[in-house]
Amino acid sequence: MLKSYGYKVATLVNEWISYDNIMSSSSSSSRRPTTSSPLHKGTACLNCRRRKIKCDGVKPKCGPCSASDGFRDCEYADGGITQTQLLEEKIALLEAKIQELEHPAYASASVTLSQPYNMLMGPSNAPEQQPLVQLPVERHATLIRVFLLHAQSFGFFLNIGRFTNSVLTPEDDTLPPAPALLSSVLLWGVHLSGSQFAQYETFCLAQAVALTAQALSTPHPHGVIQYIQSEVLLAHYFFRNNRMIEGKYHTGAAMSLVFSAGFHKIRSVDPSPSPPSLNTMILAPASDLVEEGERINAFWTVVILNSCWSTRESNILYEIVDTPWPLDMQQYSQVYRAPDFGTSRTIEHFLANQPSDDSSSDRSIIAQYSKAAILYERASNLGVLYRHDLSPREHAKFLASFTALQSTIERFVQTLASIDDMKSAVAPGTAVVVHLLAYSAMIQLHLPVLDVNPNSRGRIVSSIRAVGRILRIVDVTQQFPLESALGTLLALSCRVLVSEVLRGRSIPNHPEEPSNLLEFLMVVLDELKGQSRYFESLHTEVREFYAYNLN
């Protein structure tokens, strides 16, 4: 036992040595001798501040430290985290890790910083590395409340009441959230708070990524589902910050987890086992219908995430999904599902226009969100299969699939809850995304066959007209924060309209509607560029596309 503890602690030490090398190489280059000058309050070196003596501010080593044989180091905190602070963090981390290894049942939810993700993982589109400033514990409650105000806009599928009780008003027997989940929630709280807490974001990101990477090795009764939740929150964070590779990485991790945990087979009536590669975790049965609902919603939230952001890389085996459509979280305590209630081939039946096994989910917003995202993903992938040189057999197969999917999209749009009904139950931005996914599915389906199908142009323009109508009903420019997927869908309509306006210029007496729609959508996109780095990037790309083709 002690040998395994020693190995794990040695691994931690090796990780910190790598971290030291990185930090020391970056910080030592910034130190230069300077002349003495009057010091502002709080700018003395750390040793003089601890000893409460006057510091002359000379760098790299002040006068009092030079005169003392007991102080070989002389550090200033004005350049961010110092070597002394790093050593203190390392000692605290190692002590906490040893305590956790020796007493796993009492593992603390308070975890210190591990390796900084930006430095060691080389993320795409990462902003310039900022000094690591540790988030004070007394700020946690404020930031958690900030996050909870917008949690459902970023894929938070857990029961908010239970989560709030566990983290803000815990009782003696209440289990705190897993460290990975808590750190991801704090990251979002910092991010949504803007400049007020901006100095903590680099630290919180590094901590959230590191703890999520270690989540399955950290004992926690709800570790798996909270690990999935952490992956979802990180994926949304990276997409919002225009860091697509990391976003897709965490999306893929969440996908692997929900299938490995068997969340695609909840309430399945199919007795046949899943493929071995898709059933590697054994979870205790859910304690009640709400906990089961969290697992159901976890699965569908990840399906939505994957369908919106990994359309071309999606490889979901829809035919093996038996989990019932999700309910809005409050419904799980209101709708009784008997122990023998079961469902099968949920997505396959939906795409085939077959009735659902569970009518209780018909008006659920998250169920409609899931269906809209699946249609968008299916349309995006089916459309690109078309080629002009298809054989007669291939063409007949494509046409059958195309016609069936078009029919499913039309039927779904007709049964979709109105935008007004939706925005009374969820954030207005989320309601808009659900509707735009449905109309964008029709656009994606018809775009590849626009030149060969005489009906496709009308379908596309009609769908974009509906997009414009939705955005006139809900002024998304007044909503913050917005789901990043909205930007993707808005940019799609803008690009299609640019092509339509360009085509219209070669036609006498061409209709003005595409130009008017484009002008309106471009104004909306202009207004949204301050939402996030992702919206800003989309705005730049679409504006460049517009200028290249129409100016």
Coordinates of C-alpha atoms in Angstrom, one line a residue, residues 257-443:
L257 CA -18.6 8.4 -21.1
V258 CA -22.3 8.4 -21.6
F259 CA -22.1 5.3 -23.8
S260 CA -19.6 3.6 -21.5
A261 CA -21.9 4.2 -18.6
G262 CA -24.8 2.7 -20.5
F263 CA -26.8 5.9 -20.5
H264 CA -28.1 5.0 -24.0
K265 CA -29.8 1.9 -22.6
I266 CA -31.8 3.4 -19.7
R267 CA -35.2 1.8 -19.5
S268 CA -34.4 -0.4 -22.5
V269 CA -36.8 -3.2 -23.4
D270 CA -34.1 -4.8 -25.5
P271 CA -32.5 -7.7 -23.5
S272 CA -29.6 -8.0 -25.8
P273 CA -26.3 -6.6 -24.4
S274 CA -24.5 -3.6 -25.9
P275 CA -21.2 -4.1 -27.7
P276 CA -18.5 -4.7 -25.1
S277 CA -16.7 -1.5 -26.0
L278 CA -19.9 0.5 -25.1
N279 CA -20.5 -1.0 -21.7
T280 CA -17.4 -0.7 -19.6
M281 CA -18.8 1.0 -16.4
I282 CA -21.1 -0.5 -13.9
L283 CA -23.2 2.0 -12.0
A284 CA -25.5 1.4 -9.0
P285 CA -29.2 1.8 -9.9
A286 CA -30.6 5.3 -9.6
S287 CA -31.9 6.0 -6.1
D288 CA -35.1 7.7 -7.4
L289 CA -36.8 9.0 -10.5
V290 CA -35.0 12.4 -10.2
E291 CA -31.5 10.7 -10.2
E292 CA -32.6 8.6 -13.1
G293 CA -33.8 11.7 -14.8
E294 CA -30.3 13.3 -14.4
R295 CA -28.8 10.3 -16.2
I296 CA -31.4 10.5 -19.0
N297 CA -30.8 14.2 -19.4
A298 CA -27.1 13.7 -19.3
F299 CA -27.3 11.4 -22.3
W300 CA -29.5 13.7 -24.4
T301 CA -27.5 16.8 -23.4
V302 CA -24.3 15.2 -24.8
V303 CA -26.2 14.1 -28.0
I304 CA -27.2 17.8 -28.5
L305 CA -23.6 18.9 -27.9
N306 CA -22.3 16.4 -30.4
S307 CA -24.9 17.0 -33.0
C308 CA -24.4 20.8 -32.9
W309 CA -20.6 20.8 -32.9
S310 CA -19.3 17.6 -34.4
T311 CA -21.8 17.1 -37.2
R312 CA -19.2 15.8 -39.7
E313 CA -17.3 13.7 -37.1
S314 CA -20.5 12.2 -35.6
N315 CA -20.6 8.5 -35.4
I316 CA -23.5 7.8 -33.1
L317 CA -25.1 4.4 -33.6
Y318 CA -28.7 5.7 -33.5
E319 CA -30.2 2.2 -33.8
I320 CA -28.7 1.2 -30.4
V321 CA -30.2 4.1 -28.4
D322 CA -33.2 2.9 -26.3
T323 CA -33.2 5.7 -23.6
P324 CA -36.5 7.5 -23.5
W325 CA -36.7 11.1 -24.6
P326 CA -35.8 13.5 -21.8
L327 CA -38.2 15.4 -19.6
D328 CA -37.6 18.9 -18.3
M329 CA -35.9 18.4 -14.9
Q330 CA -38.9 19.5 -12.8
Q331 CA -41.1 16.9 -14.6
Y332 CA -39.2 14.0 -13.1
S333 CA -40.7 14.7 -9.7
Q334 CA -44.2 15.1 -11.3
V335 CA -44.4 12.3 -13.9
Y336 CA -44.5 8.7 -12.5
R337 CA -42.8 6.1 -14.6
A338 CA -43.6 2.6 -13.4
P339 CA -40.7 0.1 -12.8
D340 CA -41.8 -1.9 -15.9
F341 CA -41.9 1.2 -18.2
G342 CA -39.5 0.7 -21.1
T343 CA -38.6 2.1 -24.5
S344 CA -36.6 1.0 -27.5
R345 CA -34.9 2.5 -30.7
T346 CA -35.8 6.0 -29.6
I347 CA -34.0 7.9 -32.3
E348 CA -34.6 5.4 -35.1
H349 CA -38.3 5.5 -34.5
F350 CA -38.3 9.3 -34.5
L351 CA -36.4 9.5 -37.8
A352 CA -38.8 7.0 -39.3
N353 CA -41.8 9.2 -38.3
Q354 CA -43.0 6.4 -35.9
P355 CA -44.9 7.4 -32.8
S356 CA -43.0 7.7 -29.5
D357 CA -43.2 5.1 -26.8
D358 CA -43.5 7.9 -24.3
S359 CA -46.1 10.7 -24.8
S360 CA -45.0 12.4 -21.5
S361 CA -42.0 13.9 -23.3
D362 CA -43.9 15.4 -26.2
R363 CA -43.9 19.0 -24.8
S364 CA -40.5 18.7 -23.1
I365 CA -38.2 21.5 -24.3
I366 CA -35.1 19.4 -23.9
A367 CA -36.7 16.6 -25.9
Q368 CA -37.5 19.1 -28.7
Y369 CA -34.0 20.4 -28.5
S370 CA -32.6 16.9 -28.8
K371 CA -34.8 16.1 -31.8
A372 CA -33.9 19.4 -33.6
A373 CA -30.2 18.8 -33.0
I374 CA -30.4 15.3 -34.4
L375 CA -32.2 16.5 -37.5
Y376 CA -29.6 19.2 -38.0
E377 CA -26.8 16.6 -37.7
R378 CA -28.6 14.1 -40.0
A379 CA -29.3 16.7 -42.6
S380 CA -25.7 18.0 -42.5
N381 CA -24.3 14.5 -43.1
L382 CA -26.9 13.3 -45.6
G383 CA -26.6 16.3 -47.9
V384 CA -22.9 15.9 -48.4
L385 CA -23.4 12.4 -49.6
Y386 CA -24.9 13.6 -52.9
R387 CA -22.7 13.5 -56.0
H388 CA -23.5 14.1 -59.6
D389 CA -22.0 10.7 -60.6
L390 CA -24.1 8.6 -58.3
S391 CA -25.1 5.3 -59.8
P392 CA -28.9 4.6 -60.4
R393 CA -29.0 2.4 -57.3
E394 CA -27.0 4.9 -55.2
H395 CA -29.2 7.7 -56.5
A396 CA -32.4 5.8 -55.6
K397 CA -31.1 5.1 -52.1
F398 CA -30.1 8.8 -51.6
L399 CA -33.5 10.0 -52.8
A400 CA -35.3 7.7 -50.4
S401 CA -33.3 8.9 -47.5
F402 CA -33.6 12.5 -48.6
T403 CA -37.3 12.4 -48.9
A404 CA -37.8 10.6 -45.6
L405 CA -35.6 13.1 -43.7
Q406 CA -37.4 16.1 -45.4
S407 CA -40.7 14.7 -44.3
T408 CA -39.4 14.2 -40.7
I409 CA -38.1 17.8 -40.6
E410 CA -41.4 19.2 -41.9
R411 CA -43.4 17.1 -39.4
F412 CA -41.2 18.2 -36.5
V413 CA -41.5 21.9 -37.4
Q414 CA -45.2 21.6 -37.4
T415 CA -45.3 20.1 -33.9
L416 CA -42.6 22.4 -32.5
A417 CA -43.7 24.5 -29.5
S418 CA -44.1 28.1 -30.3
I419 CA -41.3 30.4 -29.6
D420 CA -43.4 32.3 -27.0
D421 CA -44.3 29.1 -25.2
M422 CA -40.6 28.0 -25.2
K423 CA -39.2 31.2 -23.9
S424 CA -41.6 31.1 -20.9
A425 CA -39.9 27.9 -19.8
V426 CA -36.2 28.3 -20.8
A427 CA -33.9 31.1 -21.6
P428 CA -35.0 33.0 -24.8
G429 CA -31.7 32.3 -26.4
T430 CA -32.2 28.6 -26.0
A431 CA -35.7 28.8 -27.4
V432 CA -34.2 30.5 -30.5
V433 CA -31.5 27.9 -30.9
V434 CA -34.1 25.1 -30.9
H435 CA -36.1 26.7 -33.7
L436 CA -33.1 27.7 -35.7
L437 CA -31.8 24.1 -35.6
A438 CA -35.0 22.9 -37.1
Y439 CA -34.9 25.4 -40.0
S440 CA -31.2 25.1 -40.5
A441 CA -31.7 21.3 -40.9
M442 CA -33.8 22.0 -43.9
I443 CA -31.2 24.4 -45.3

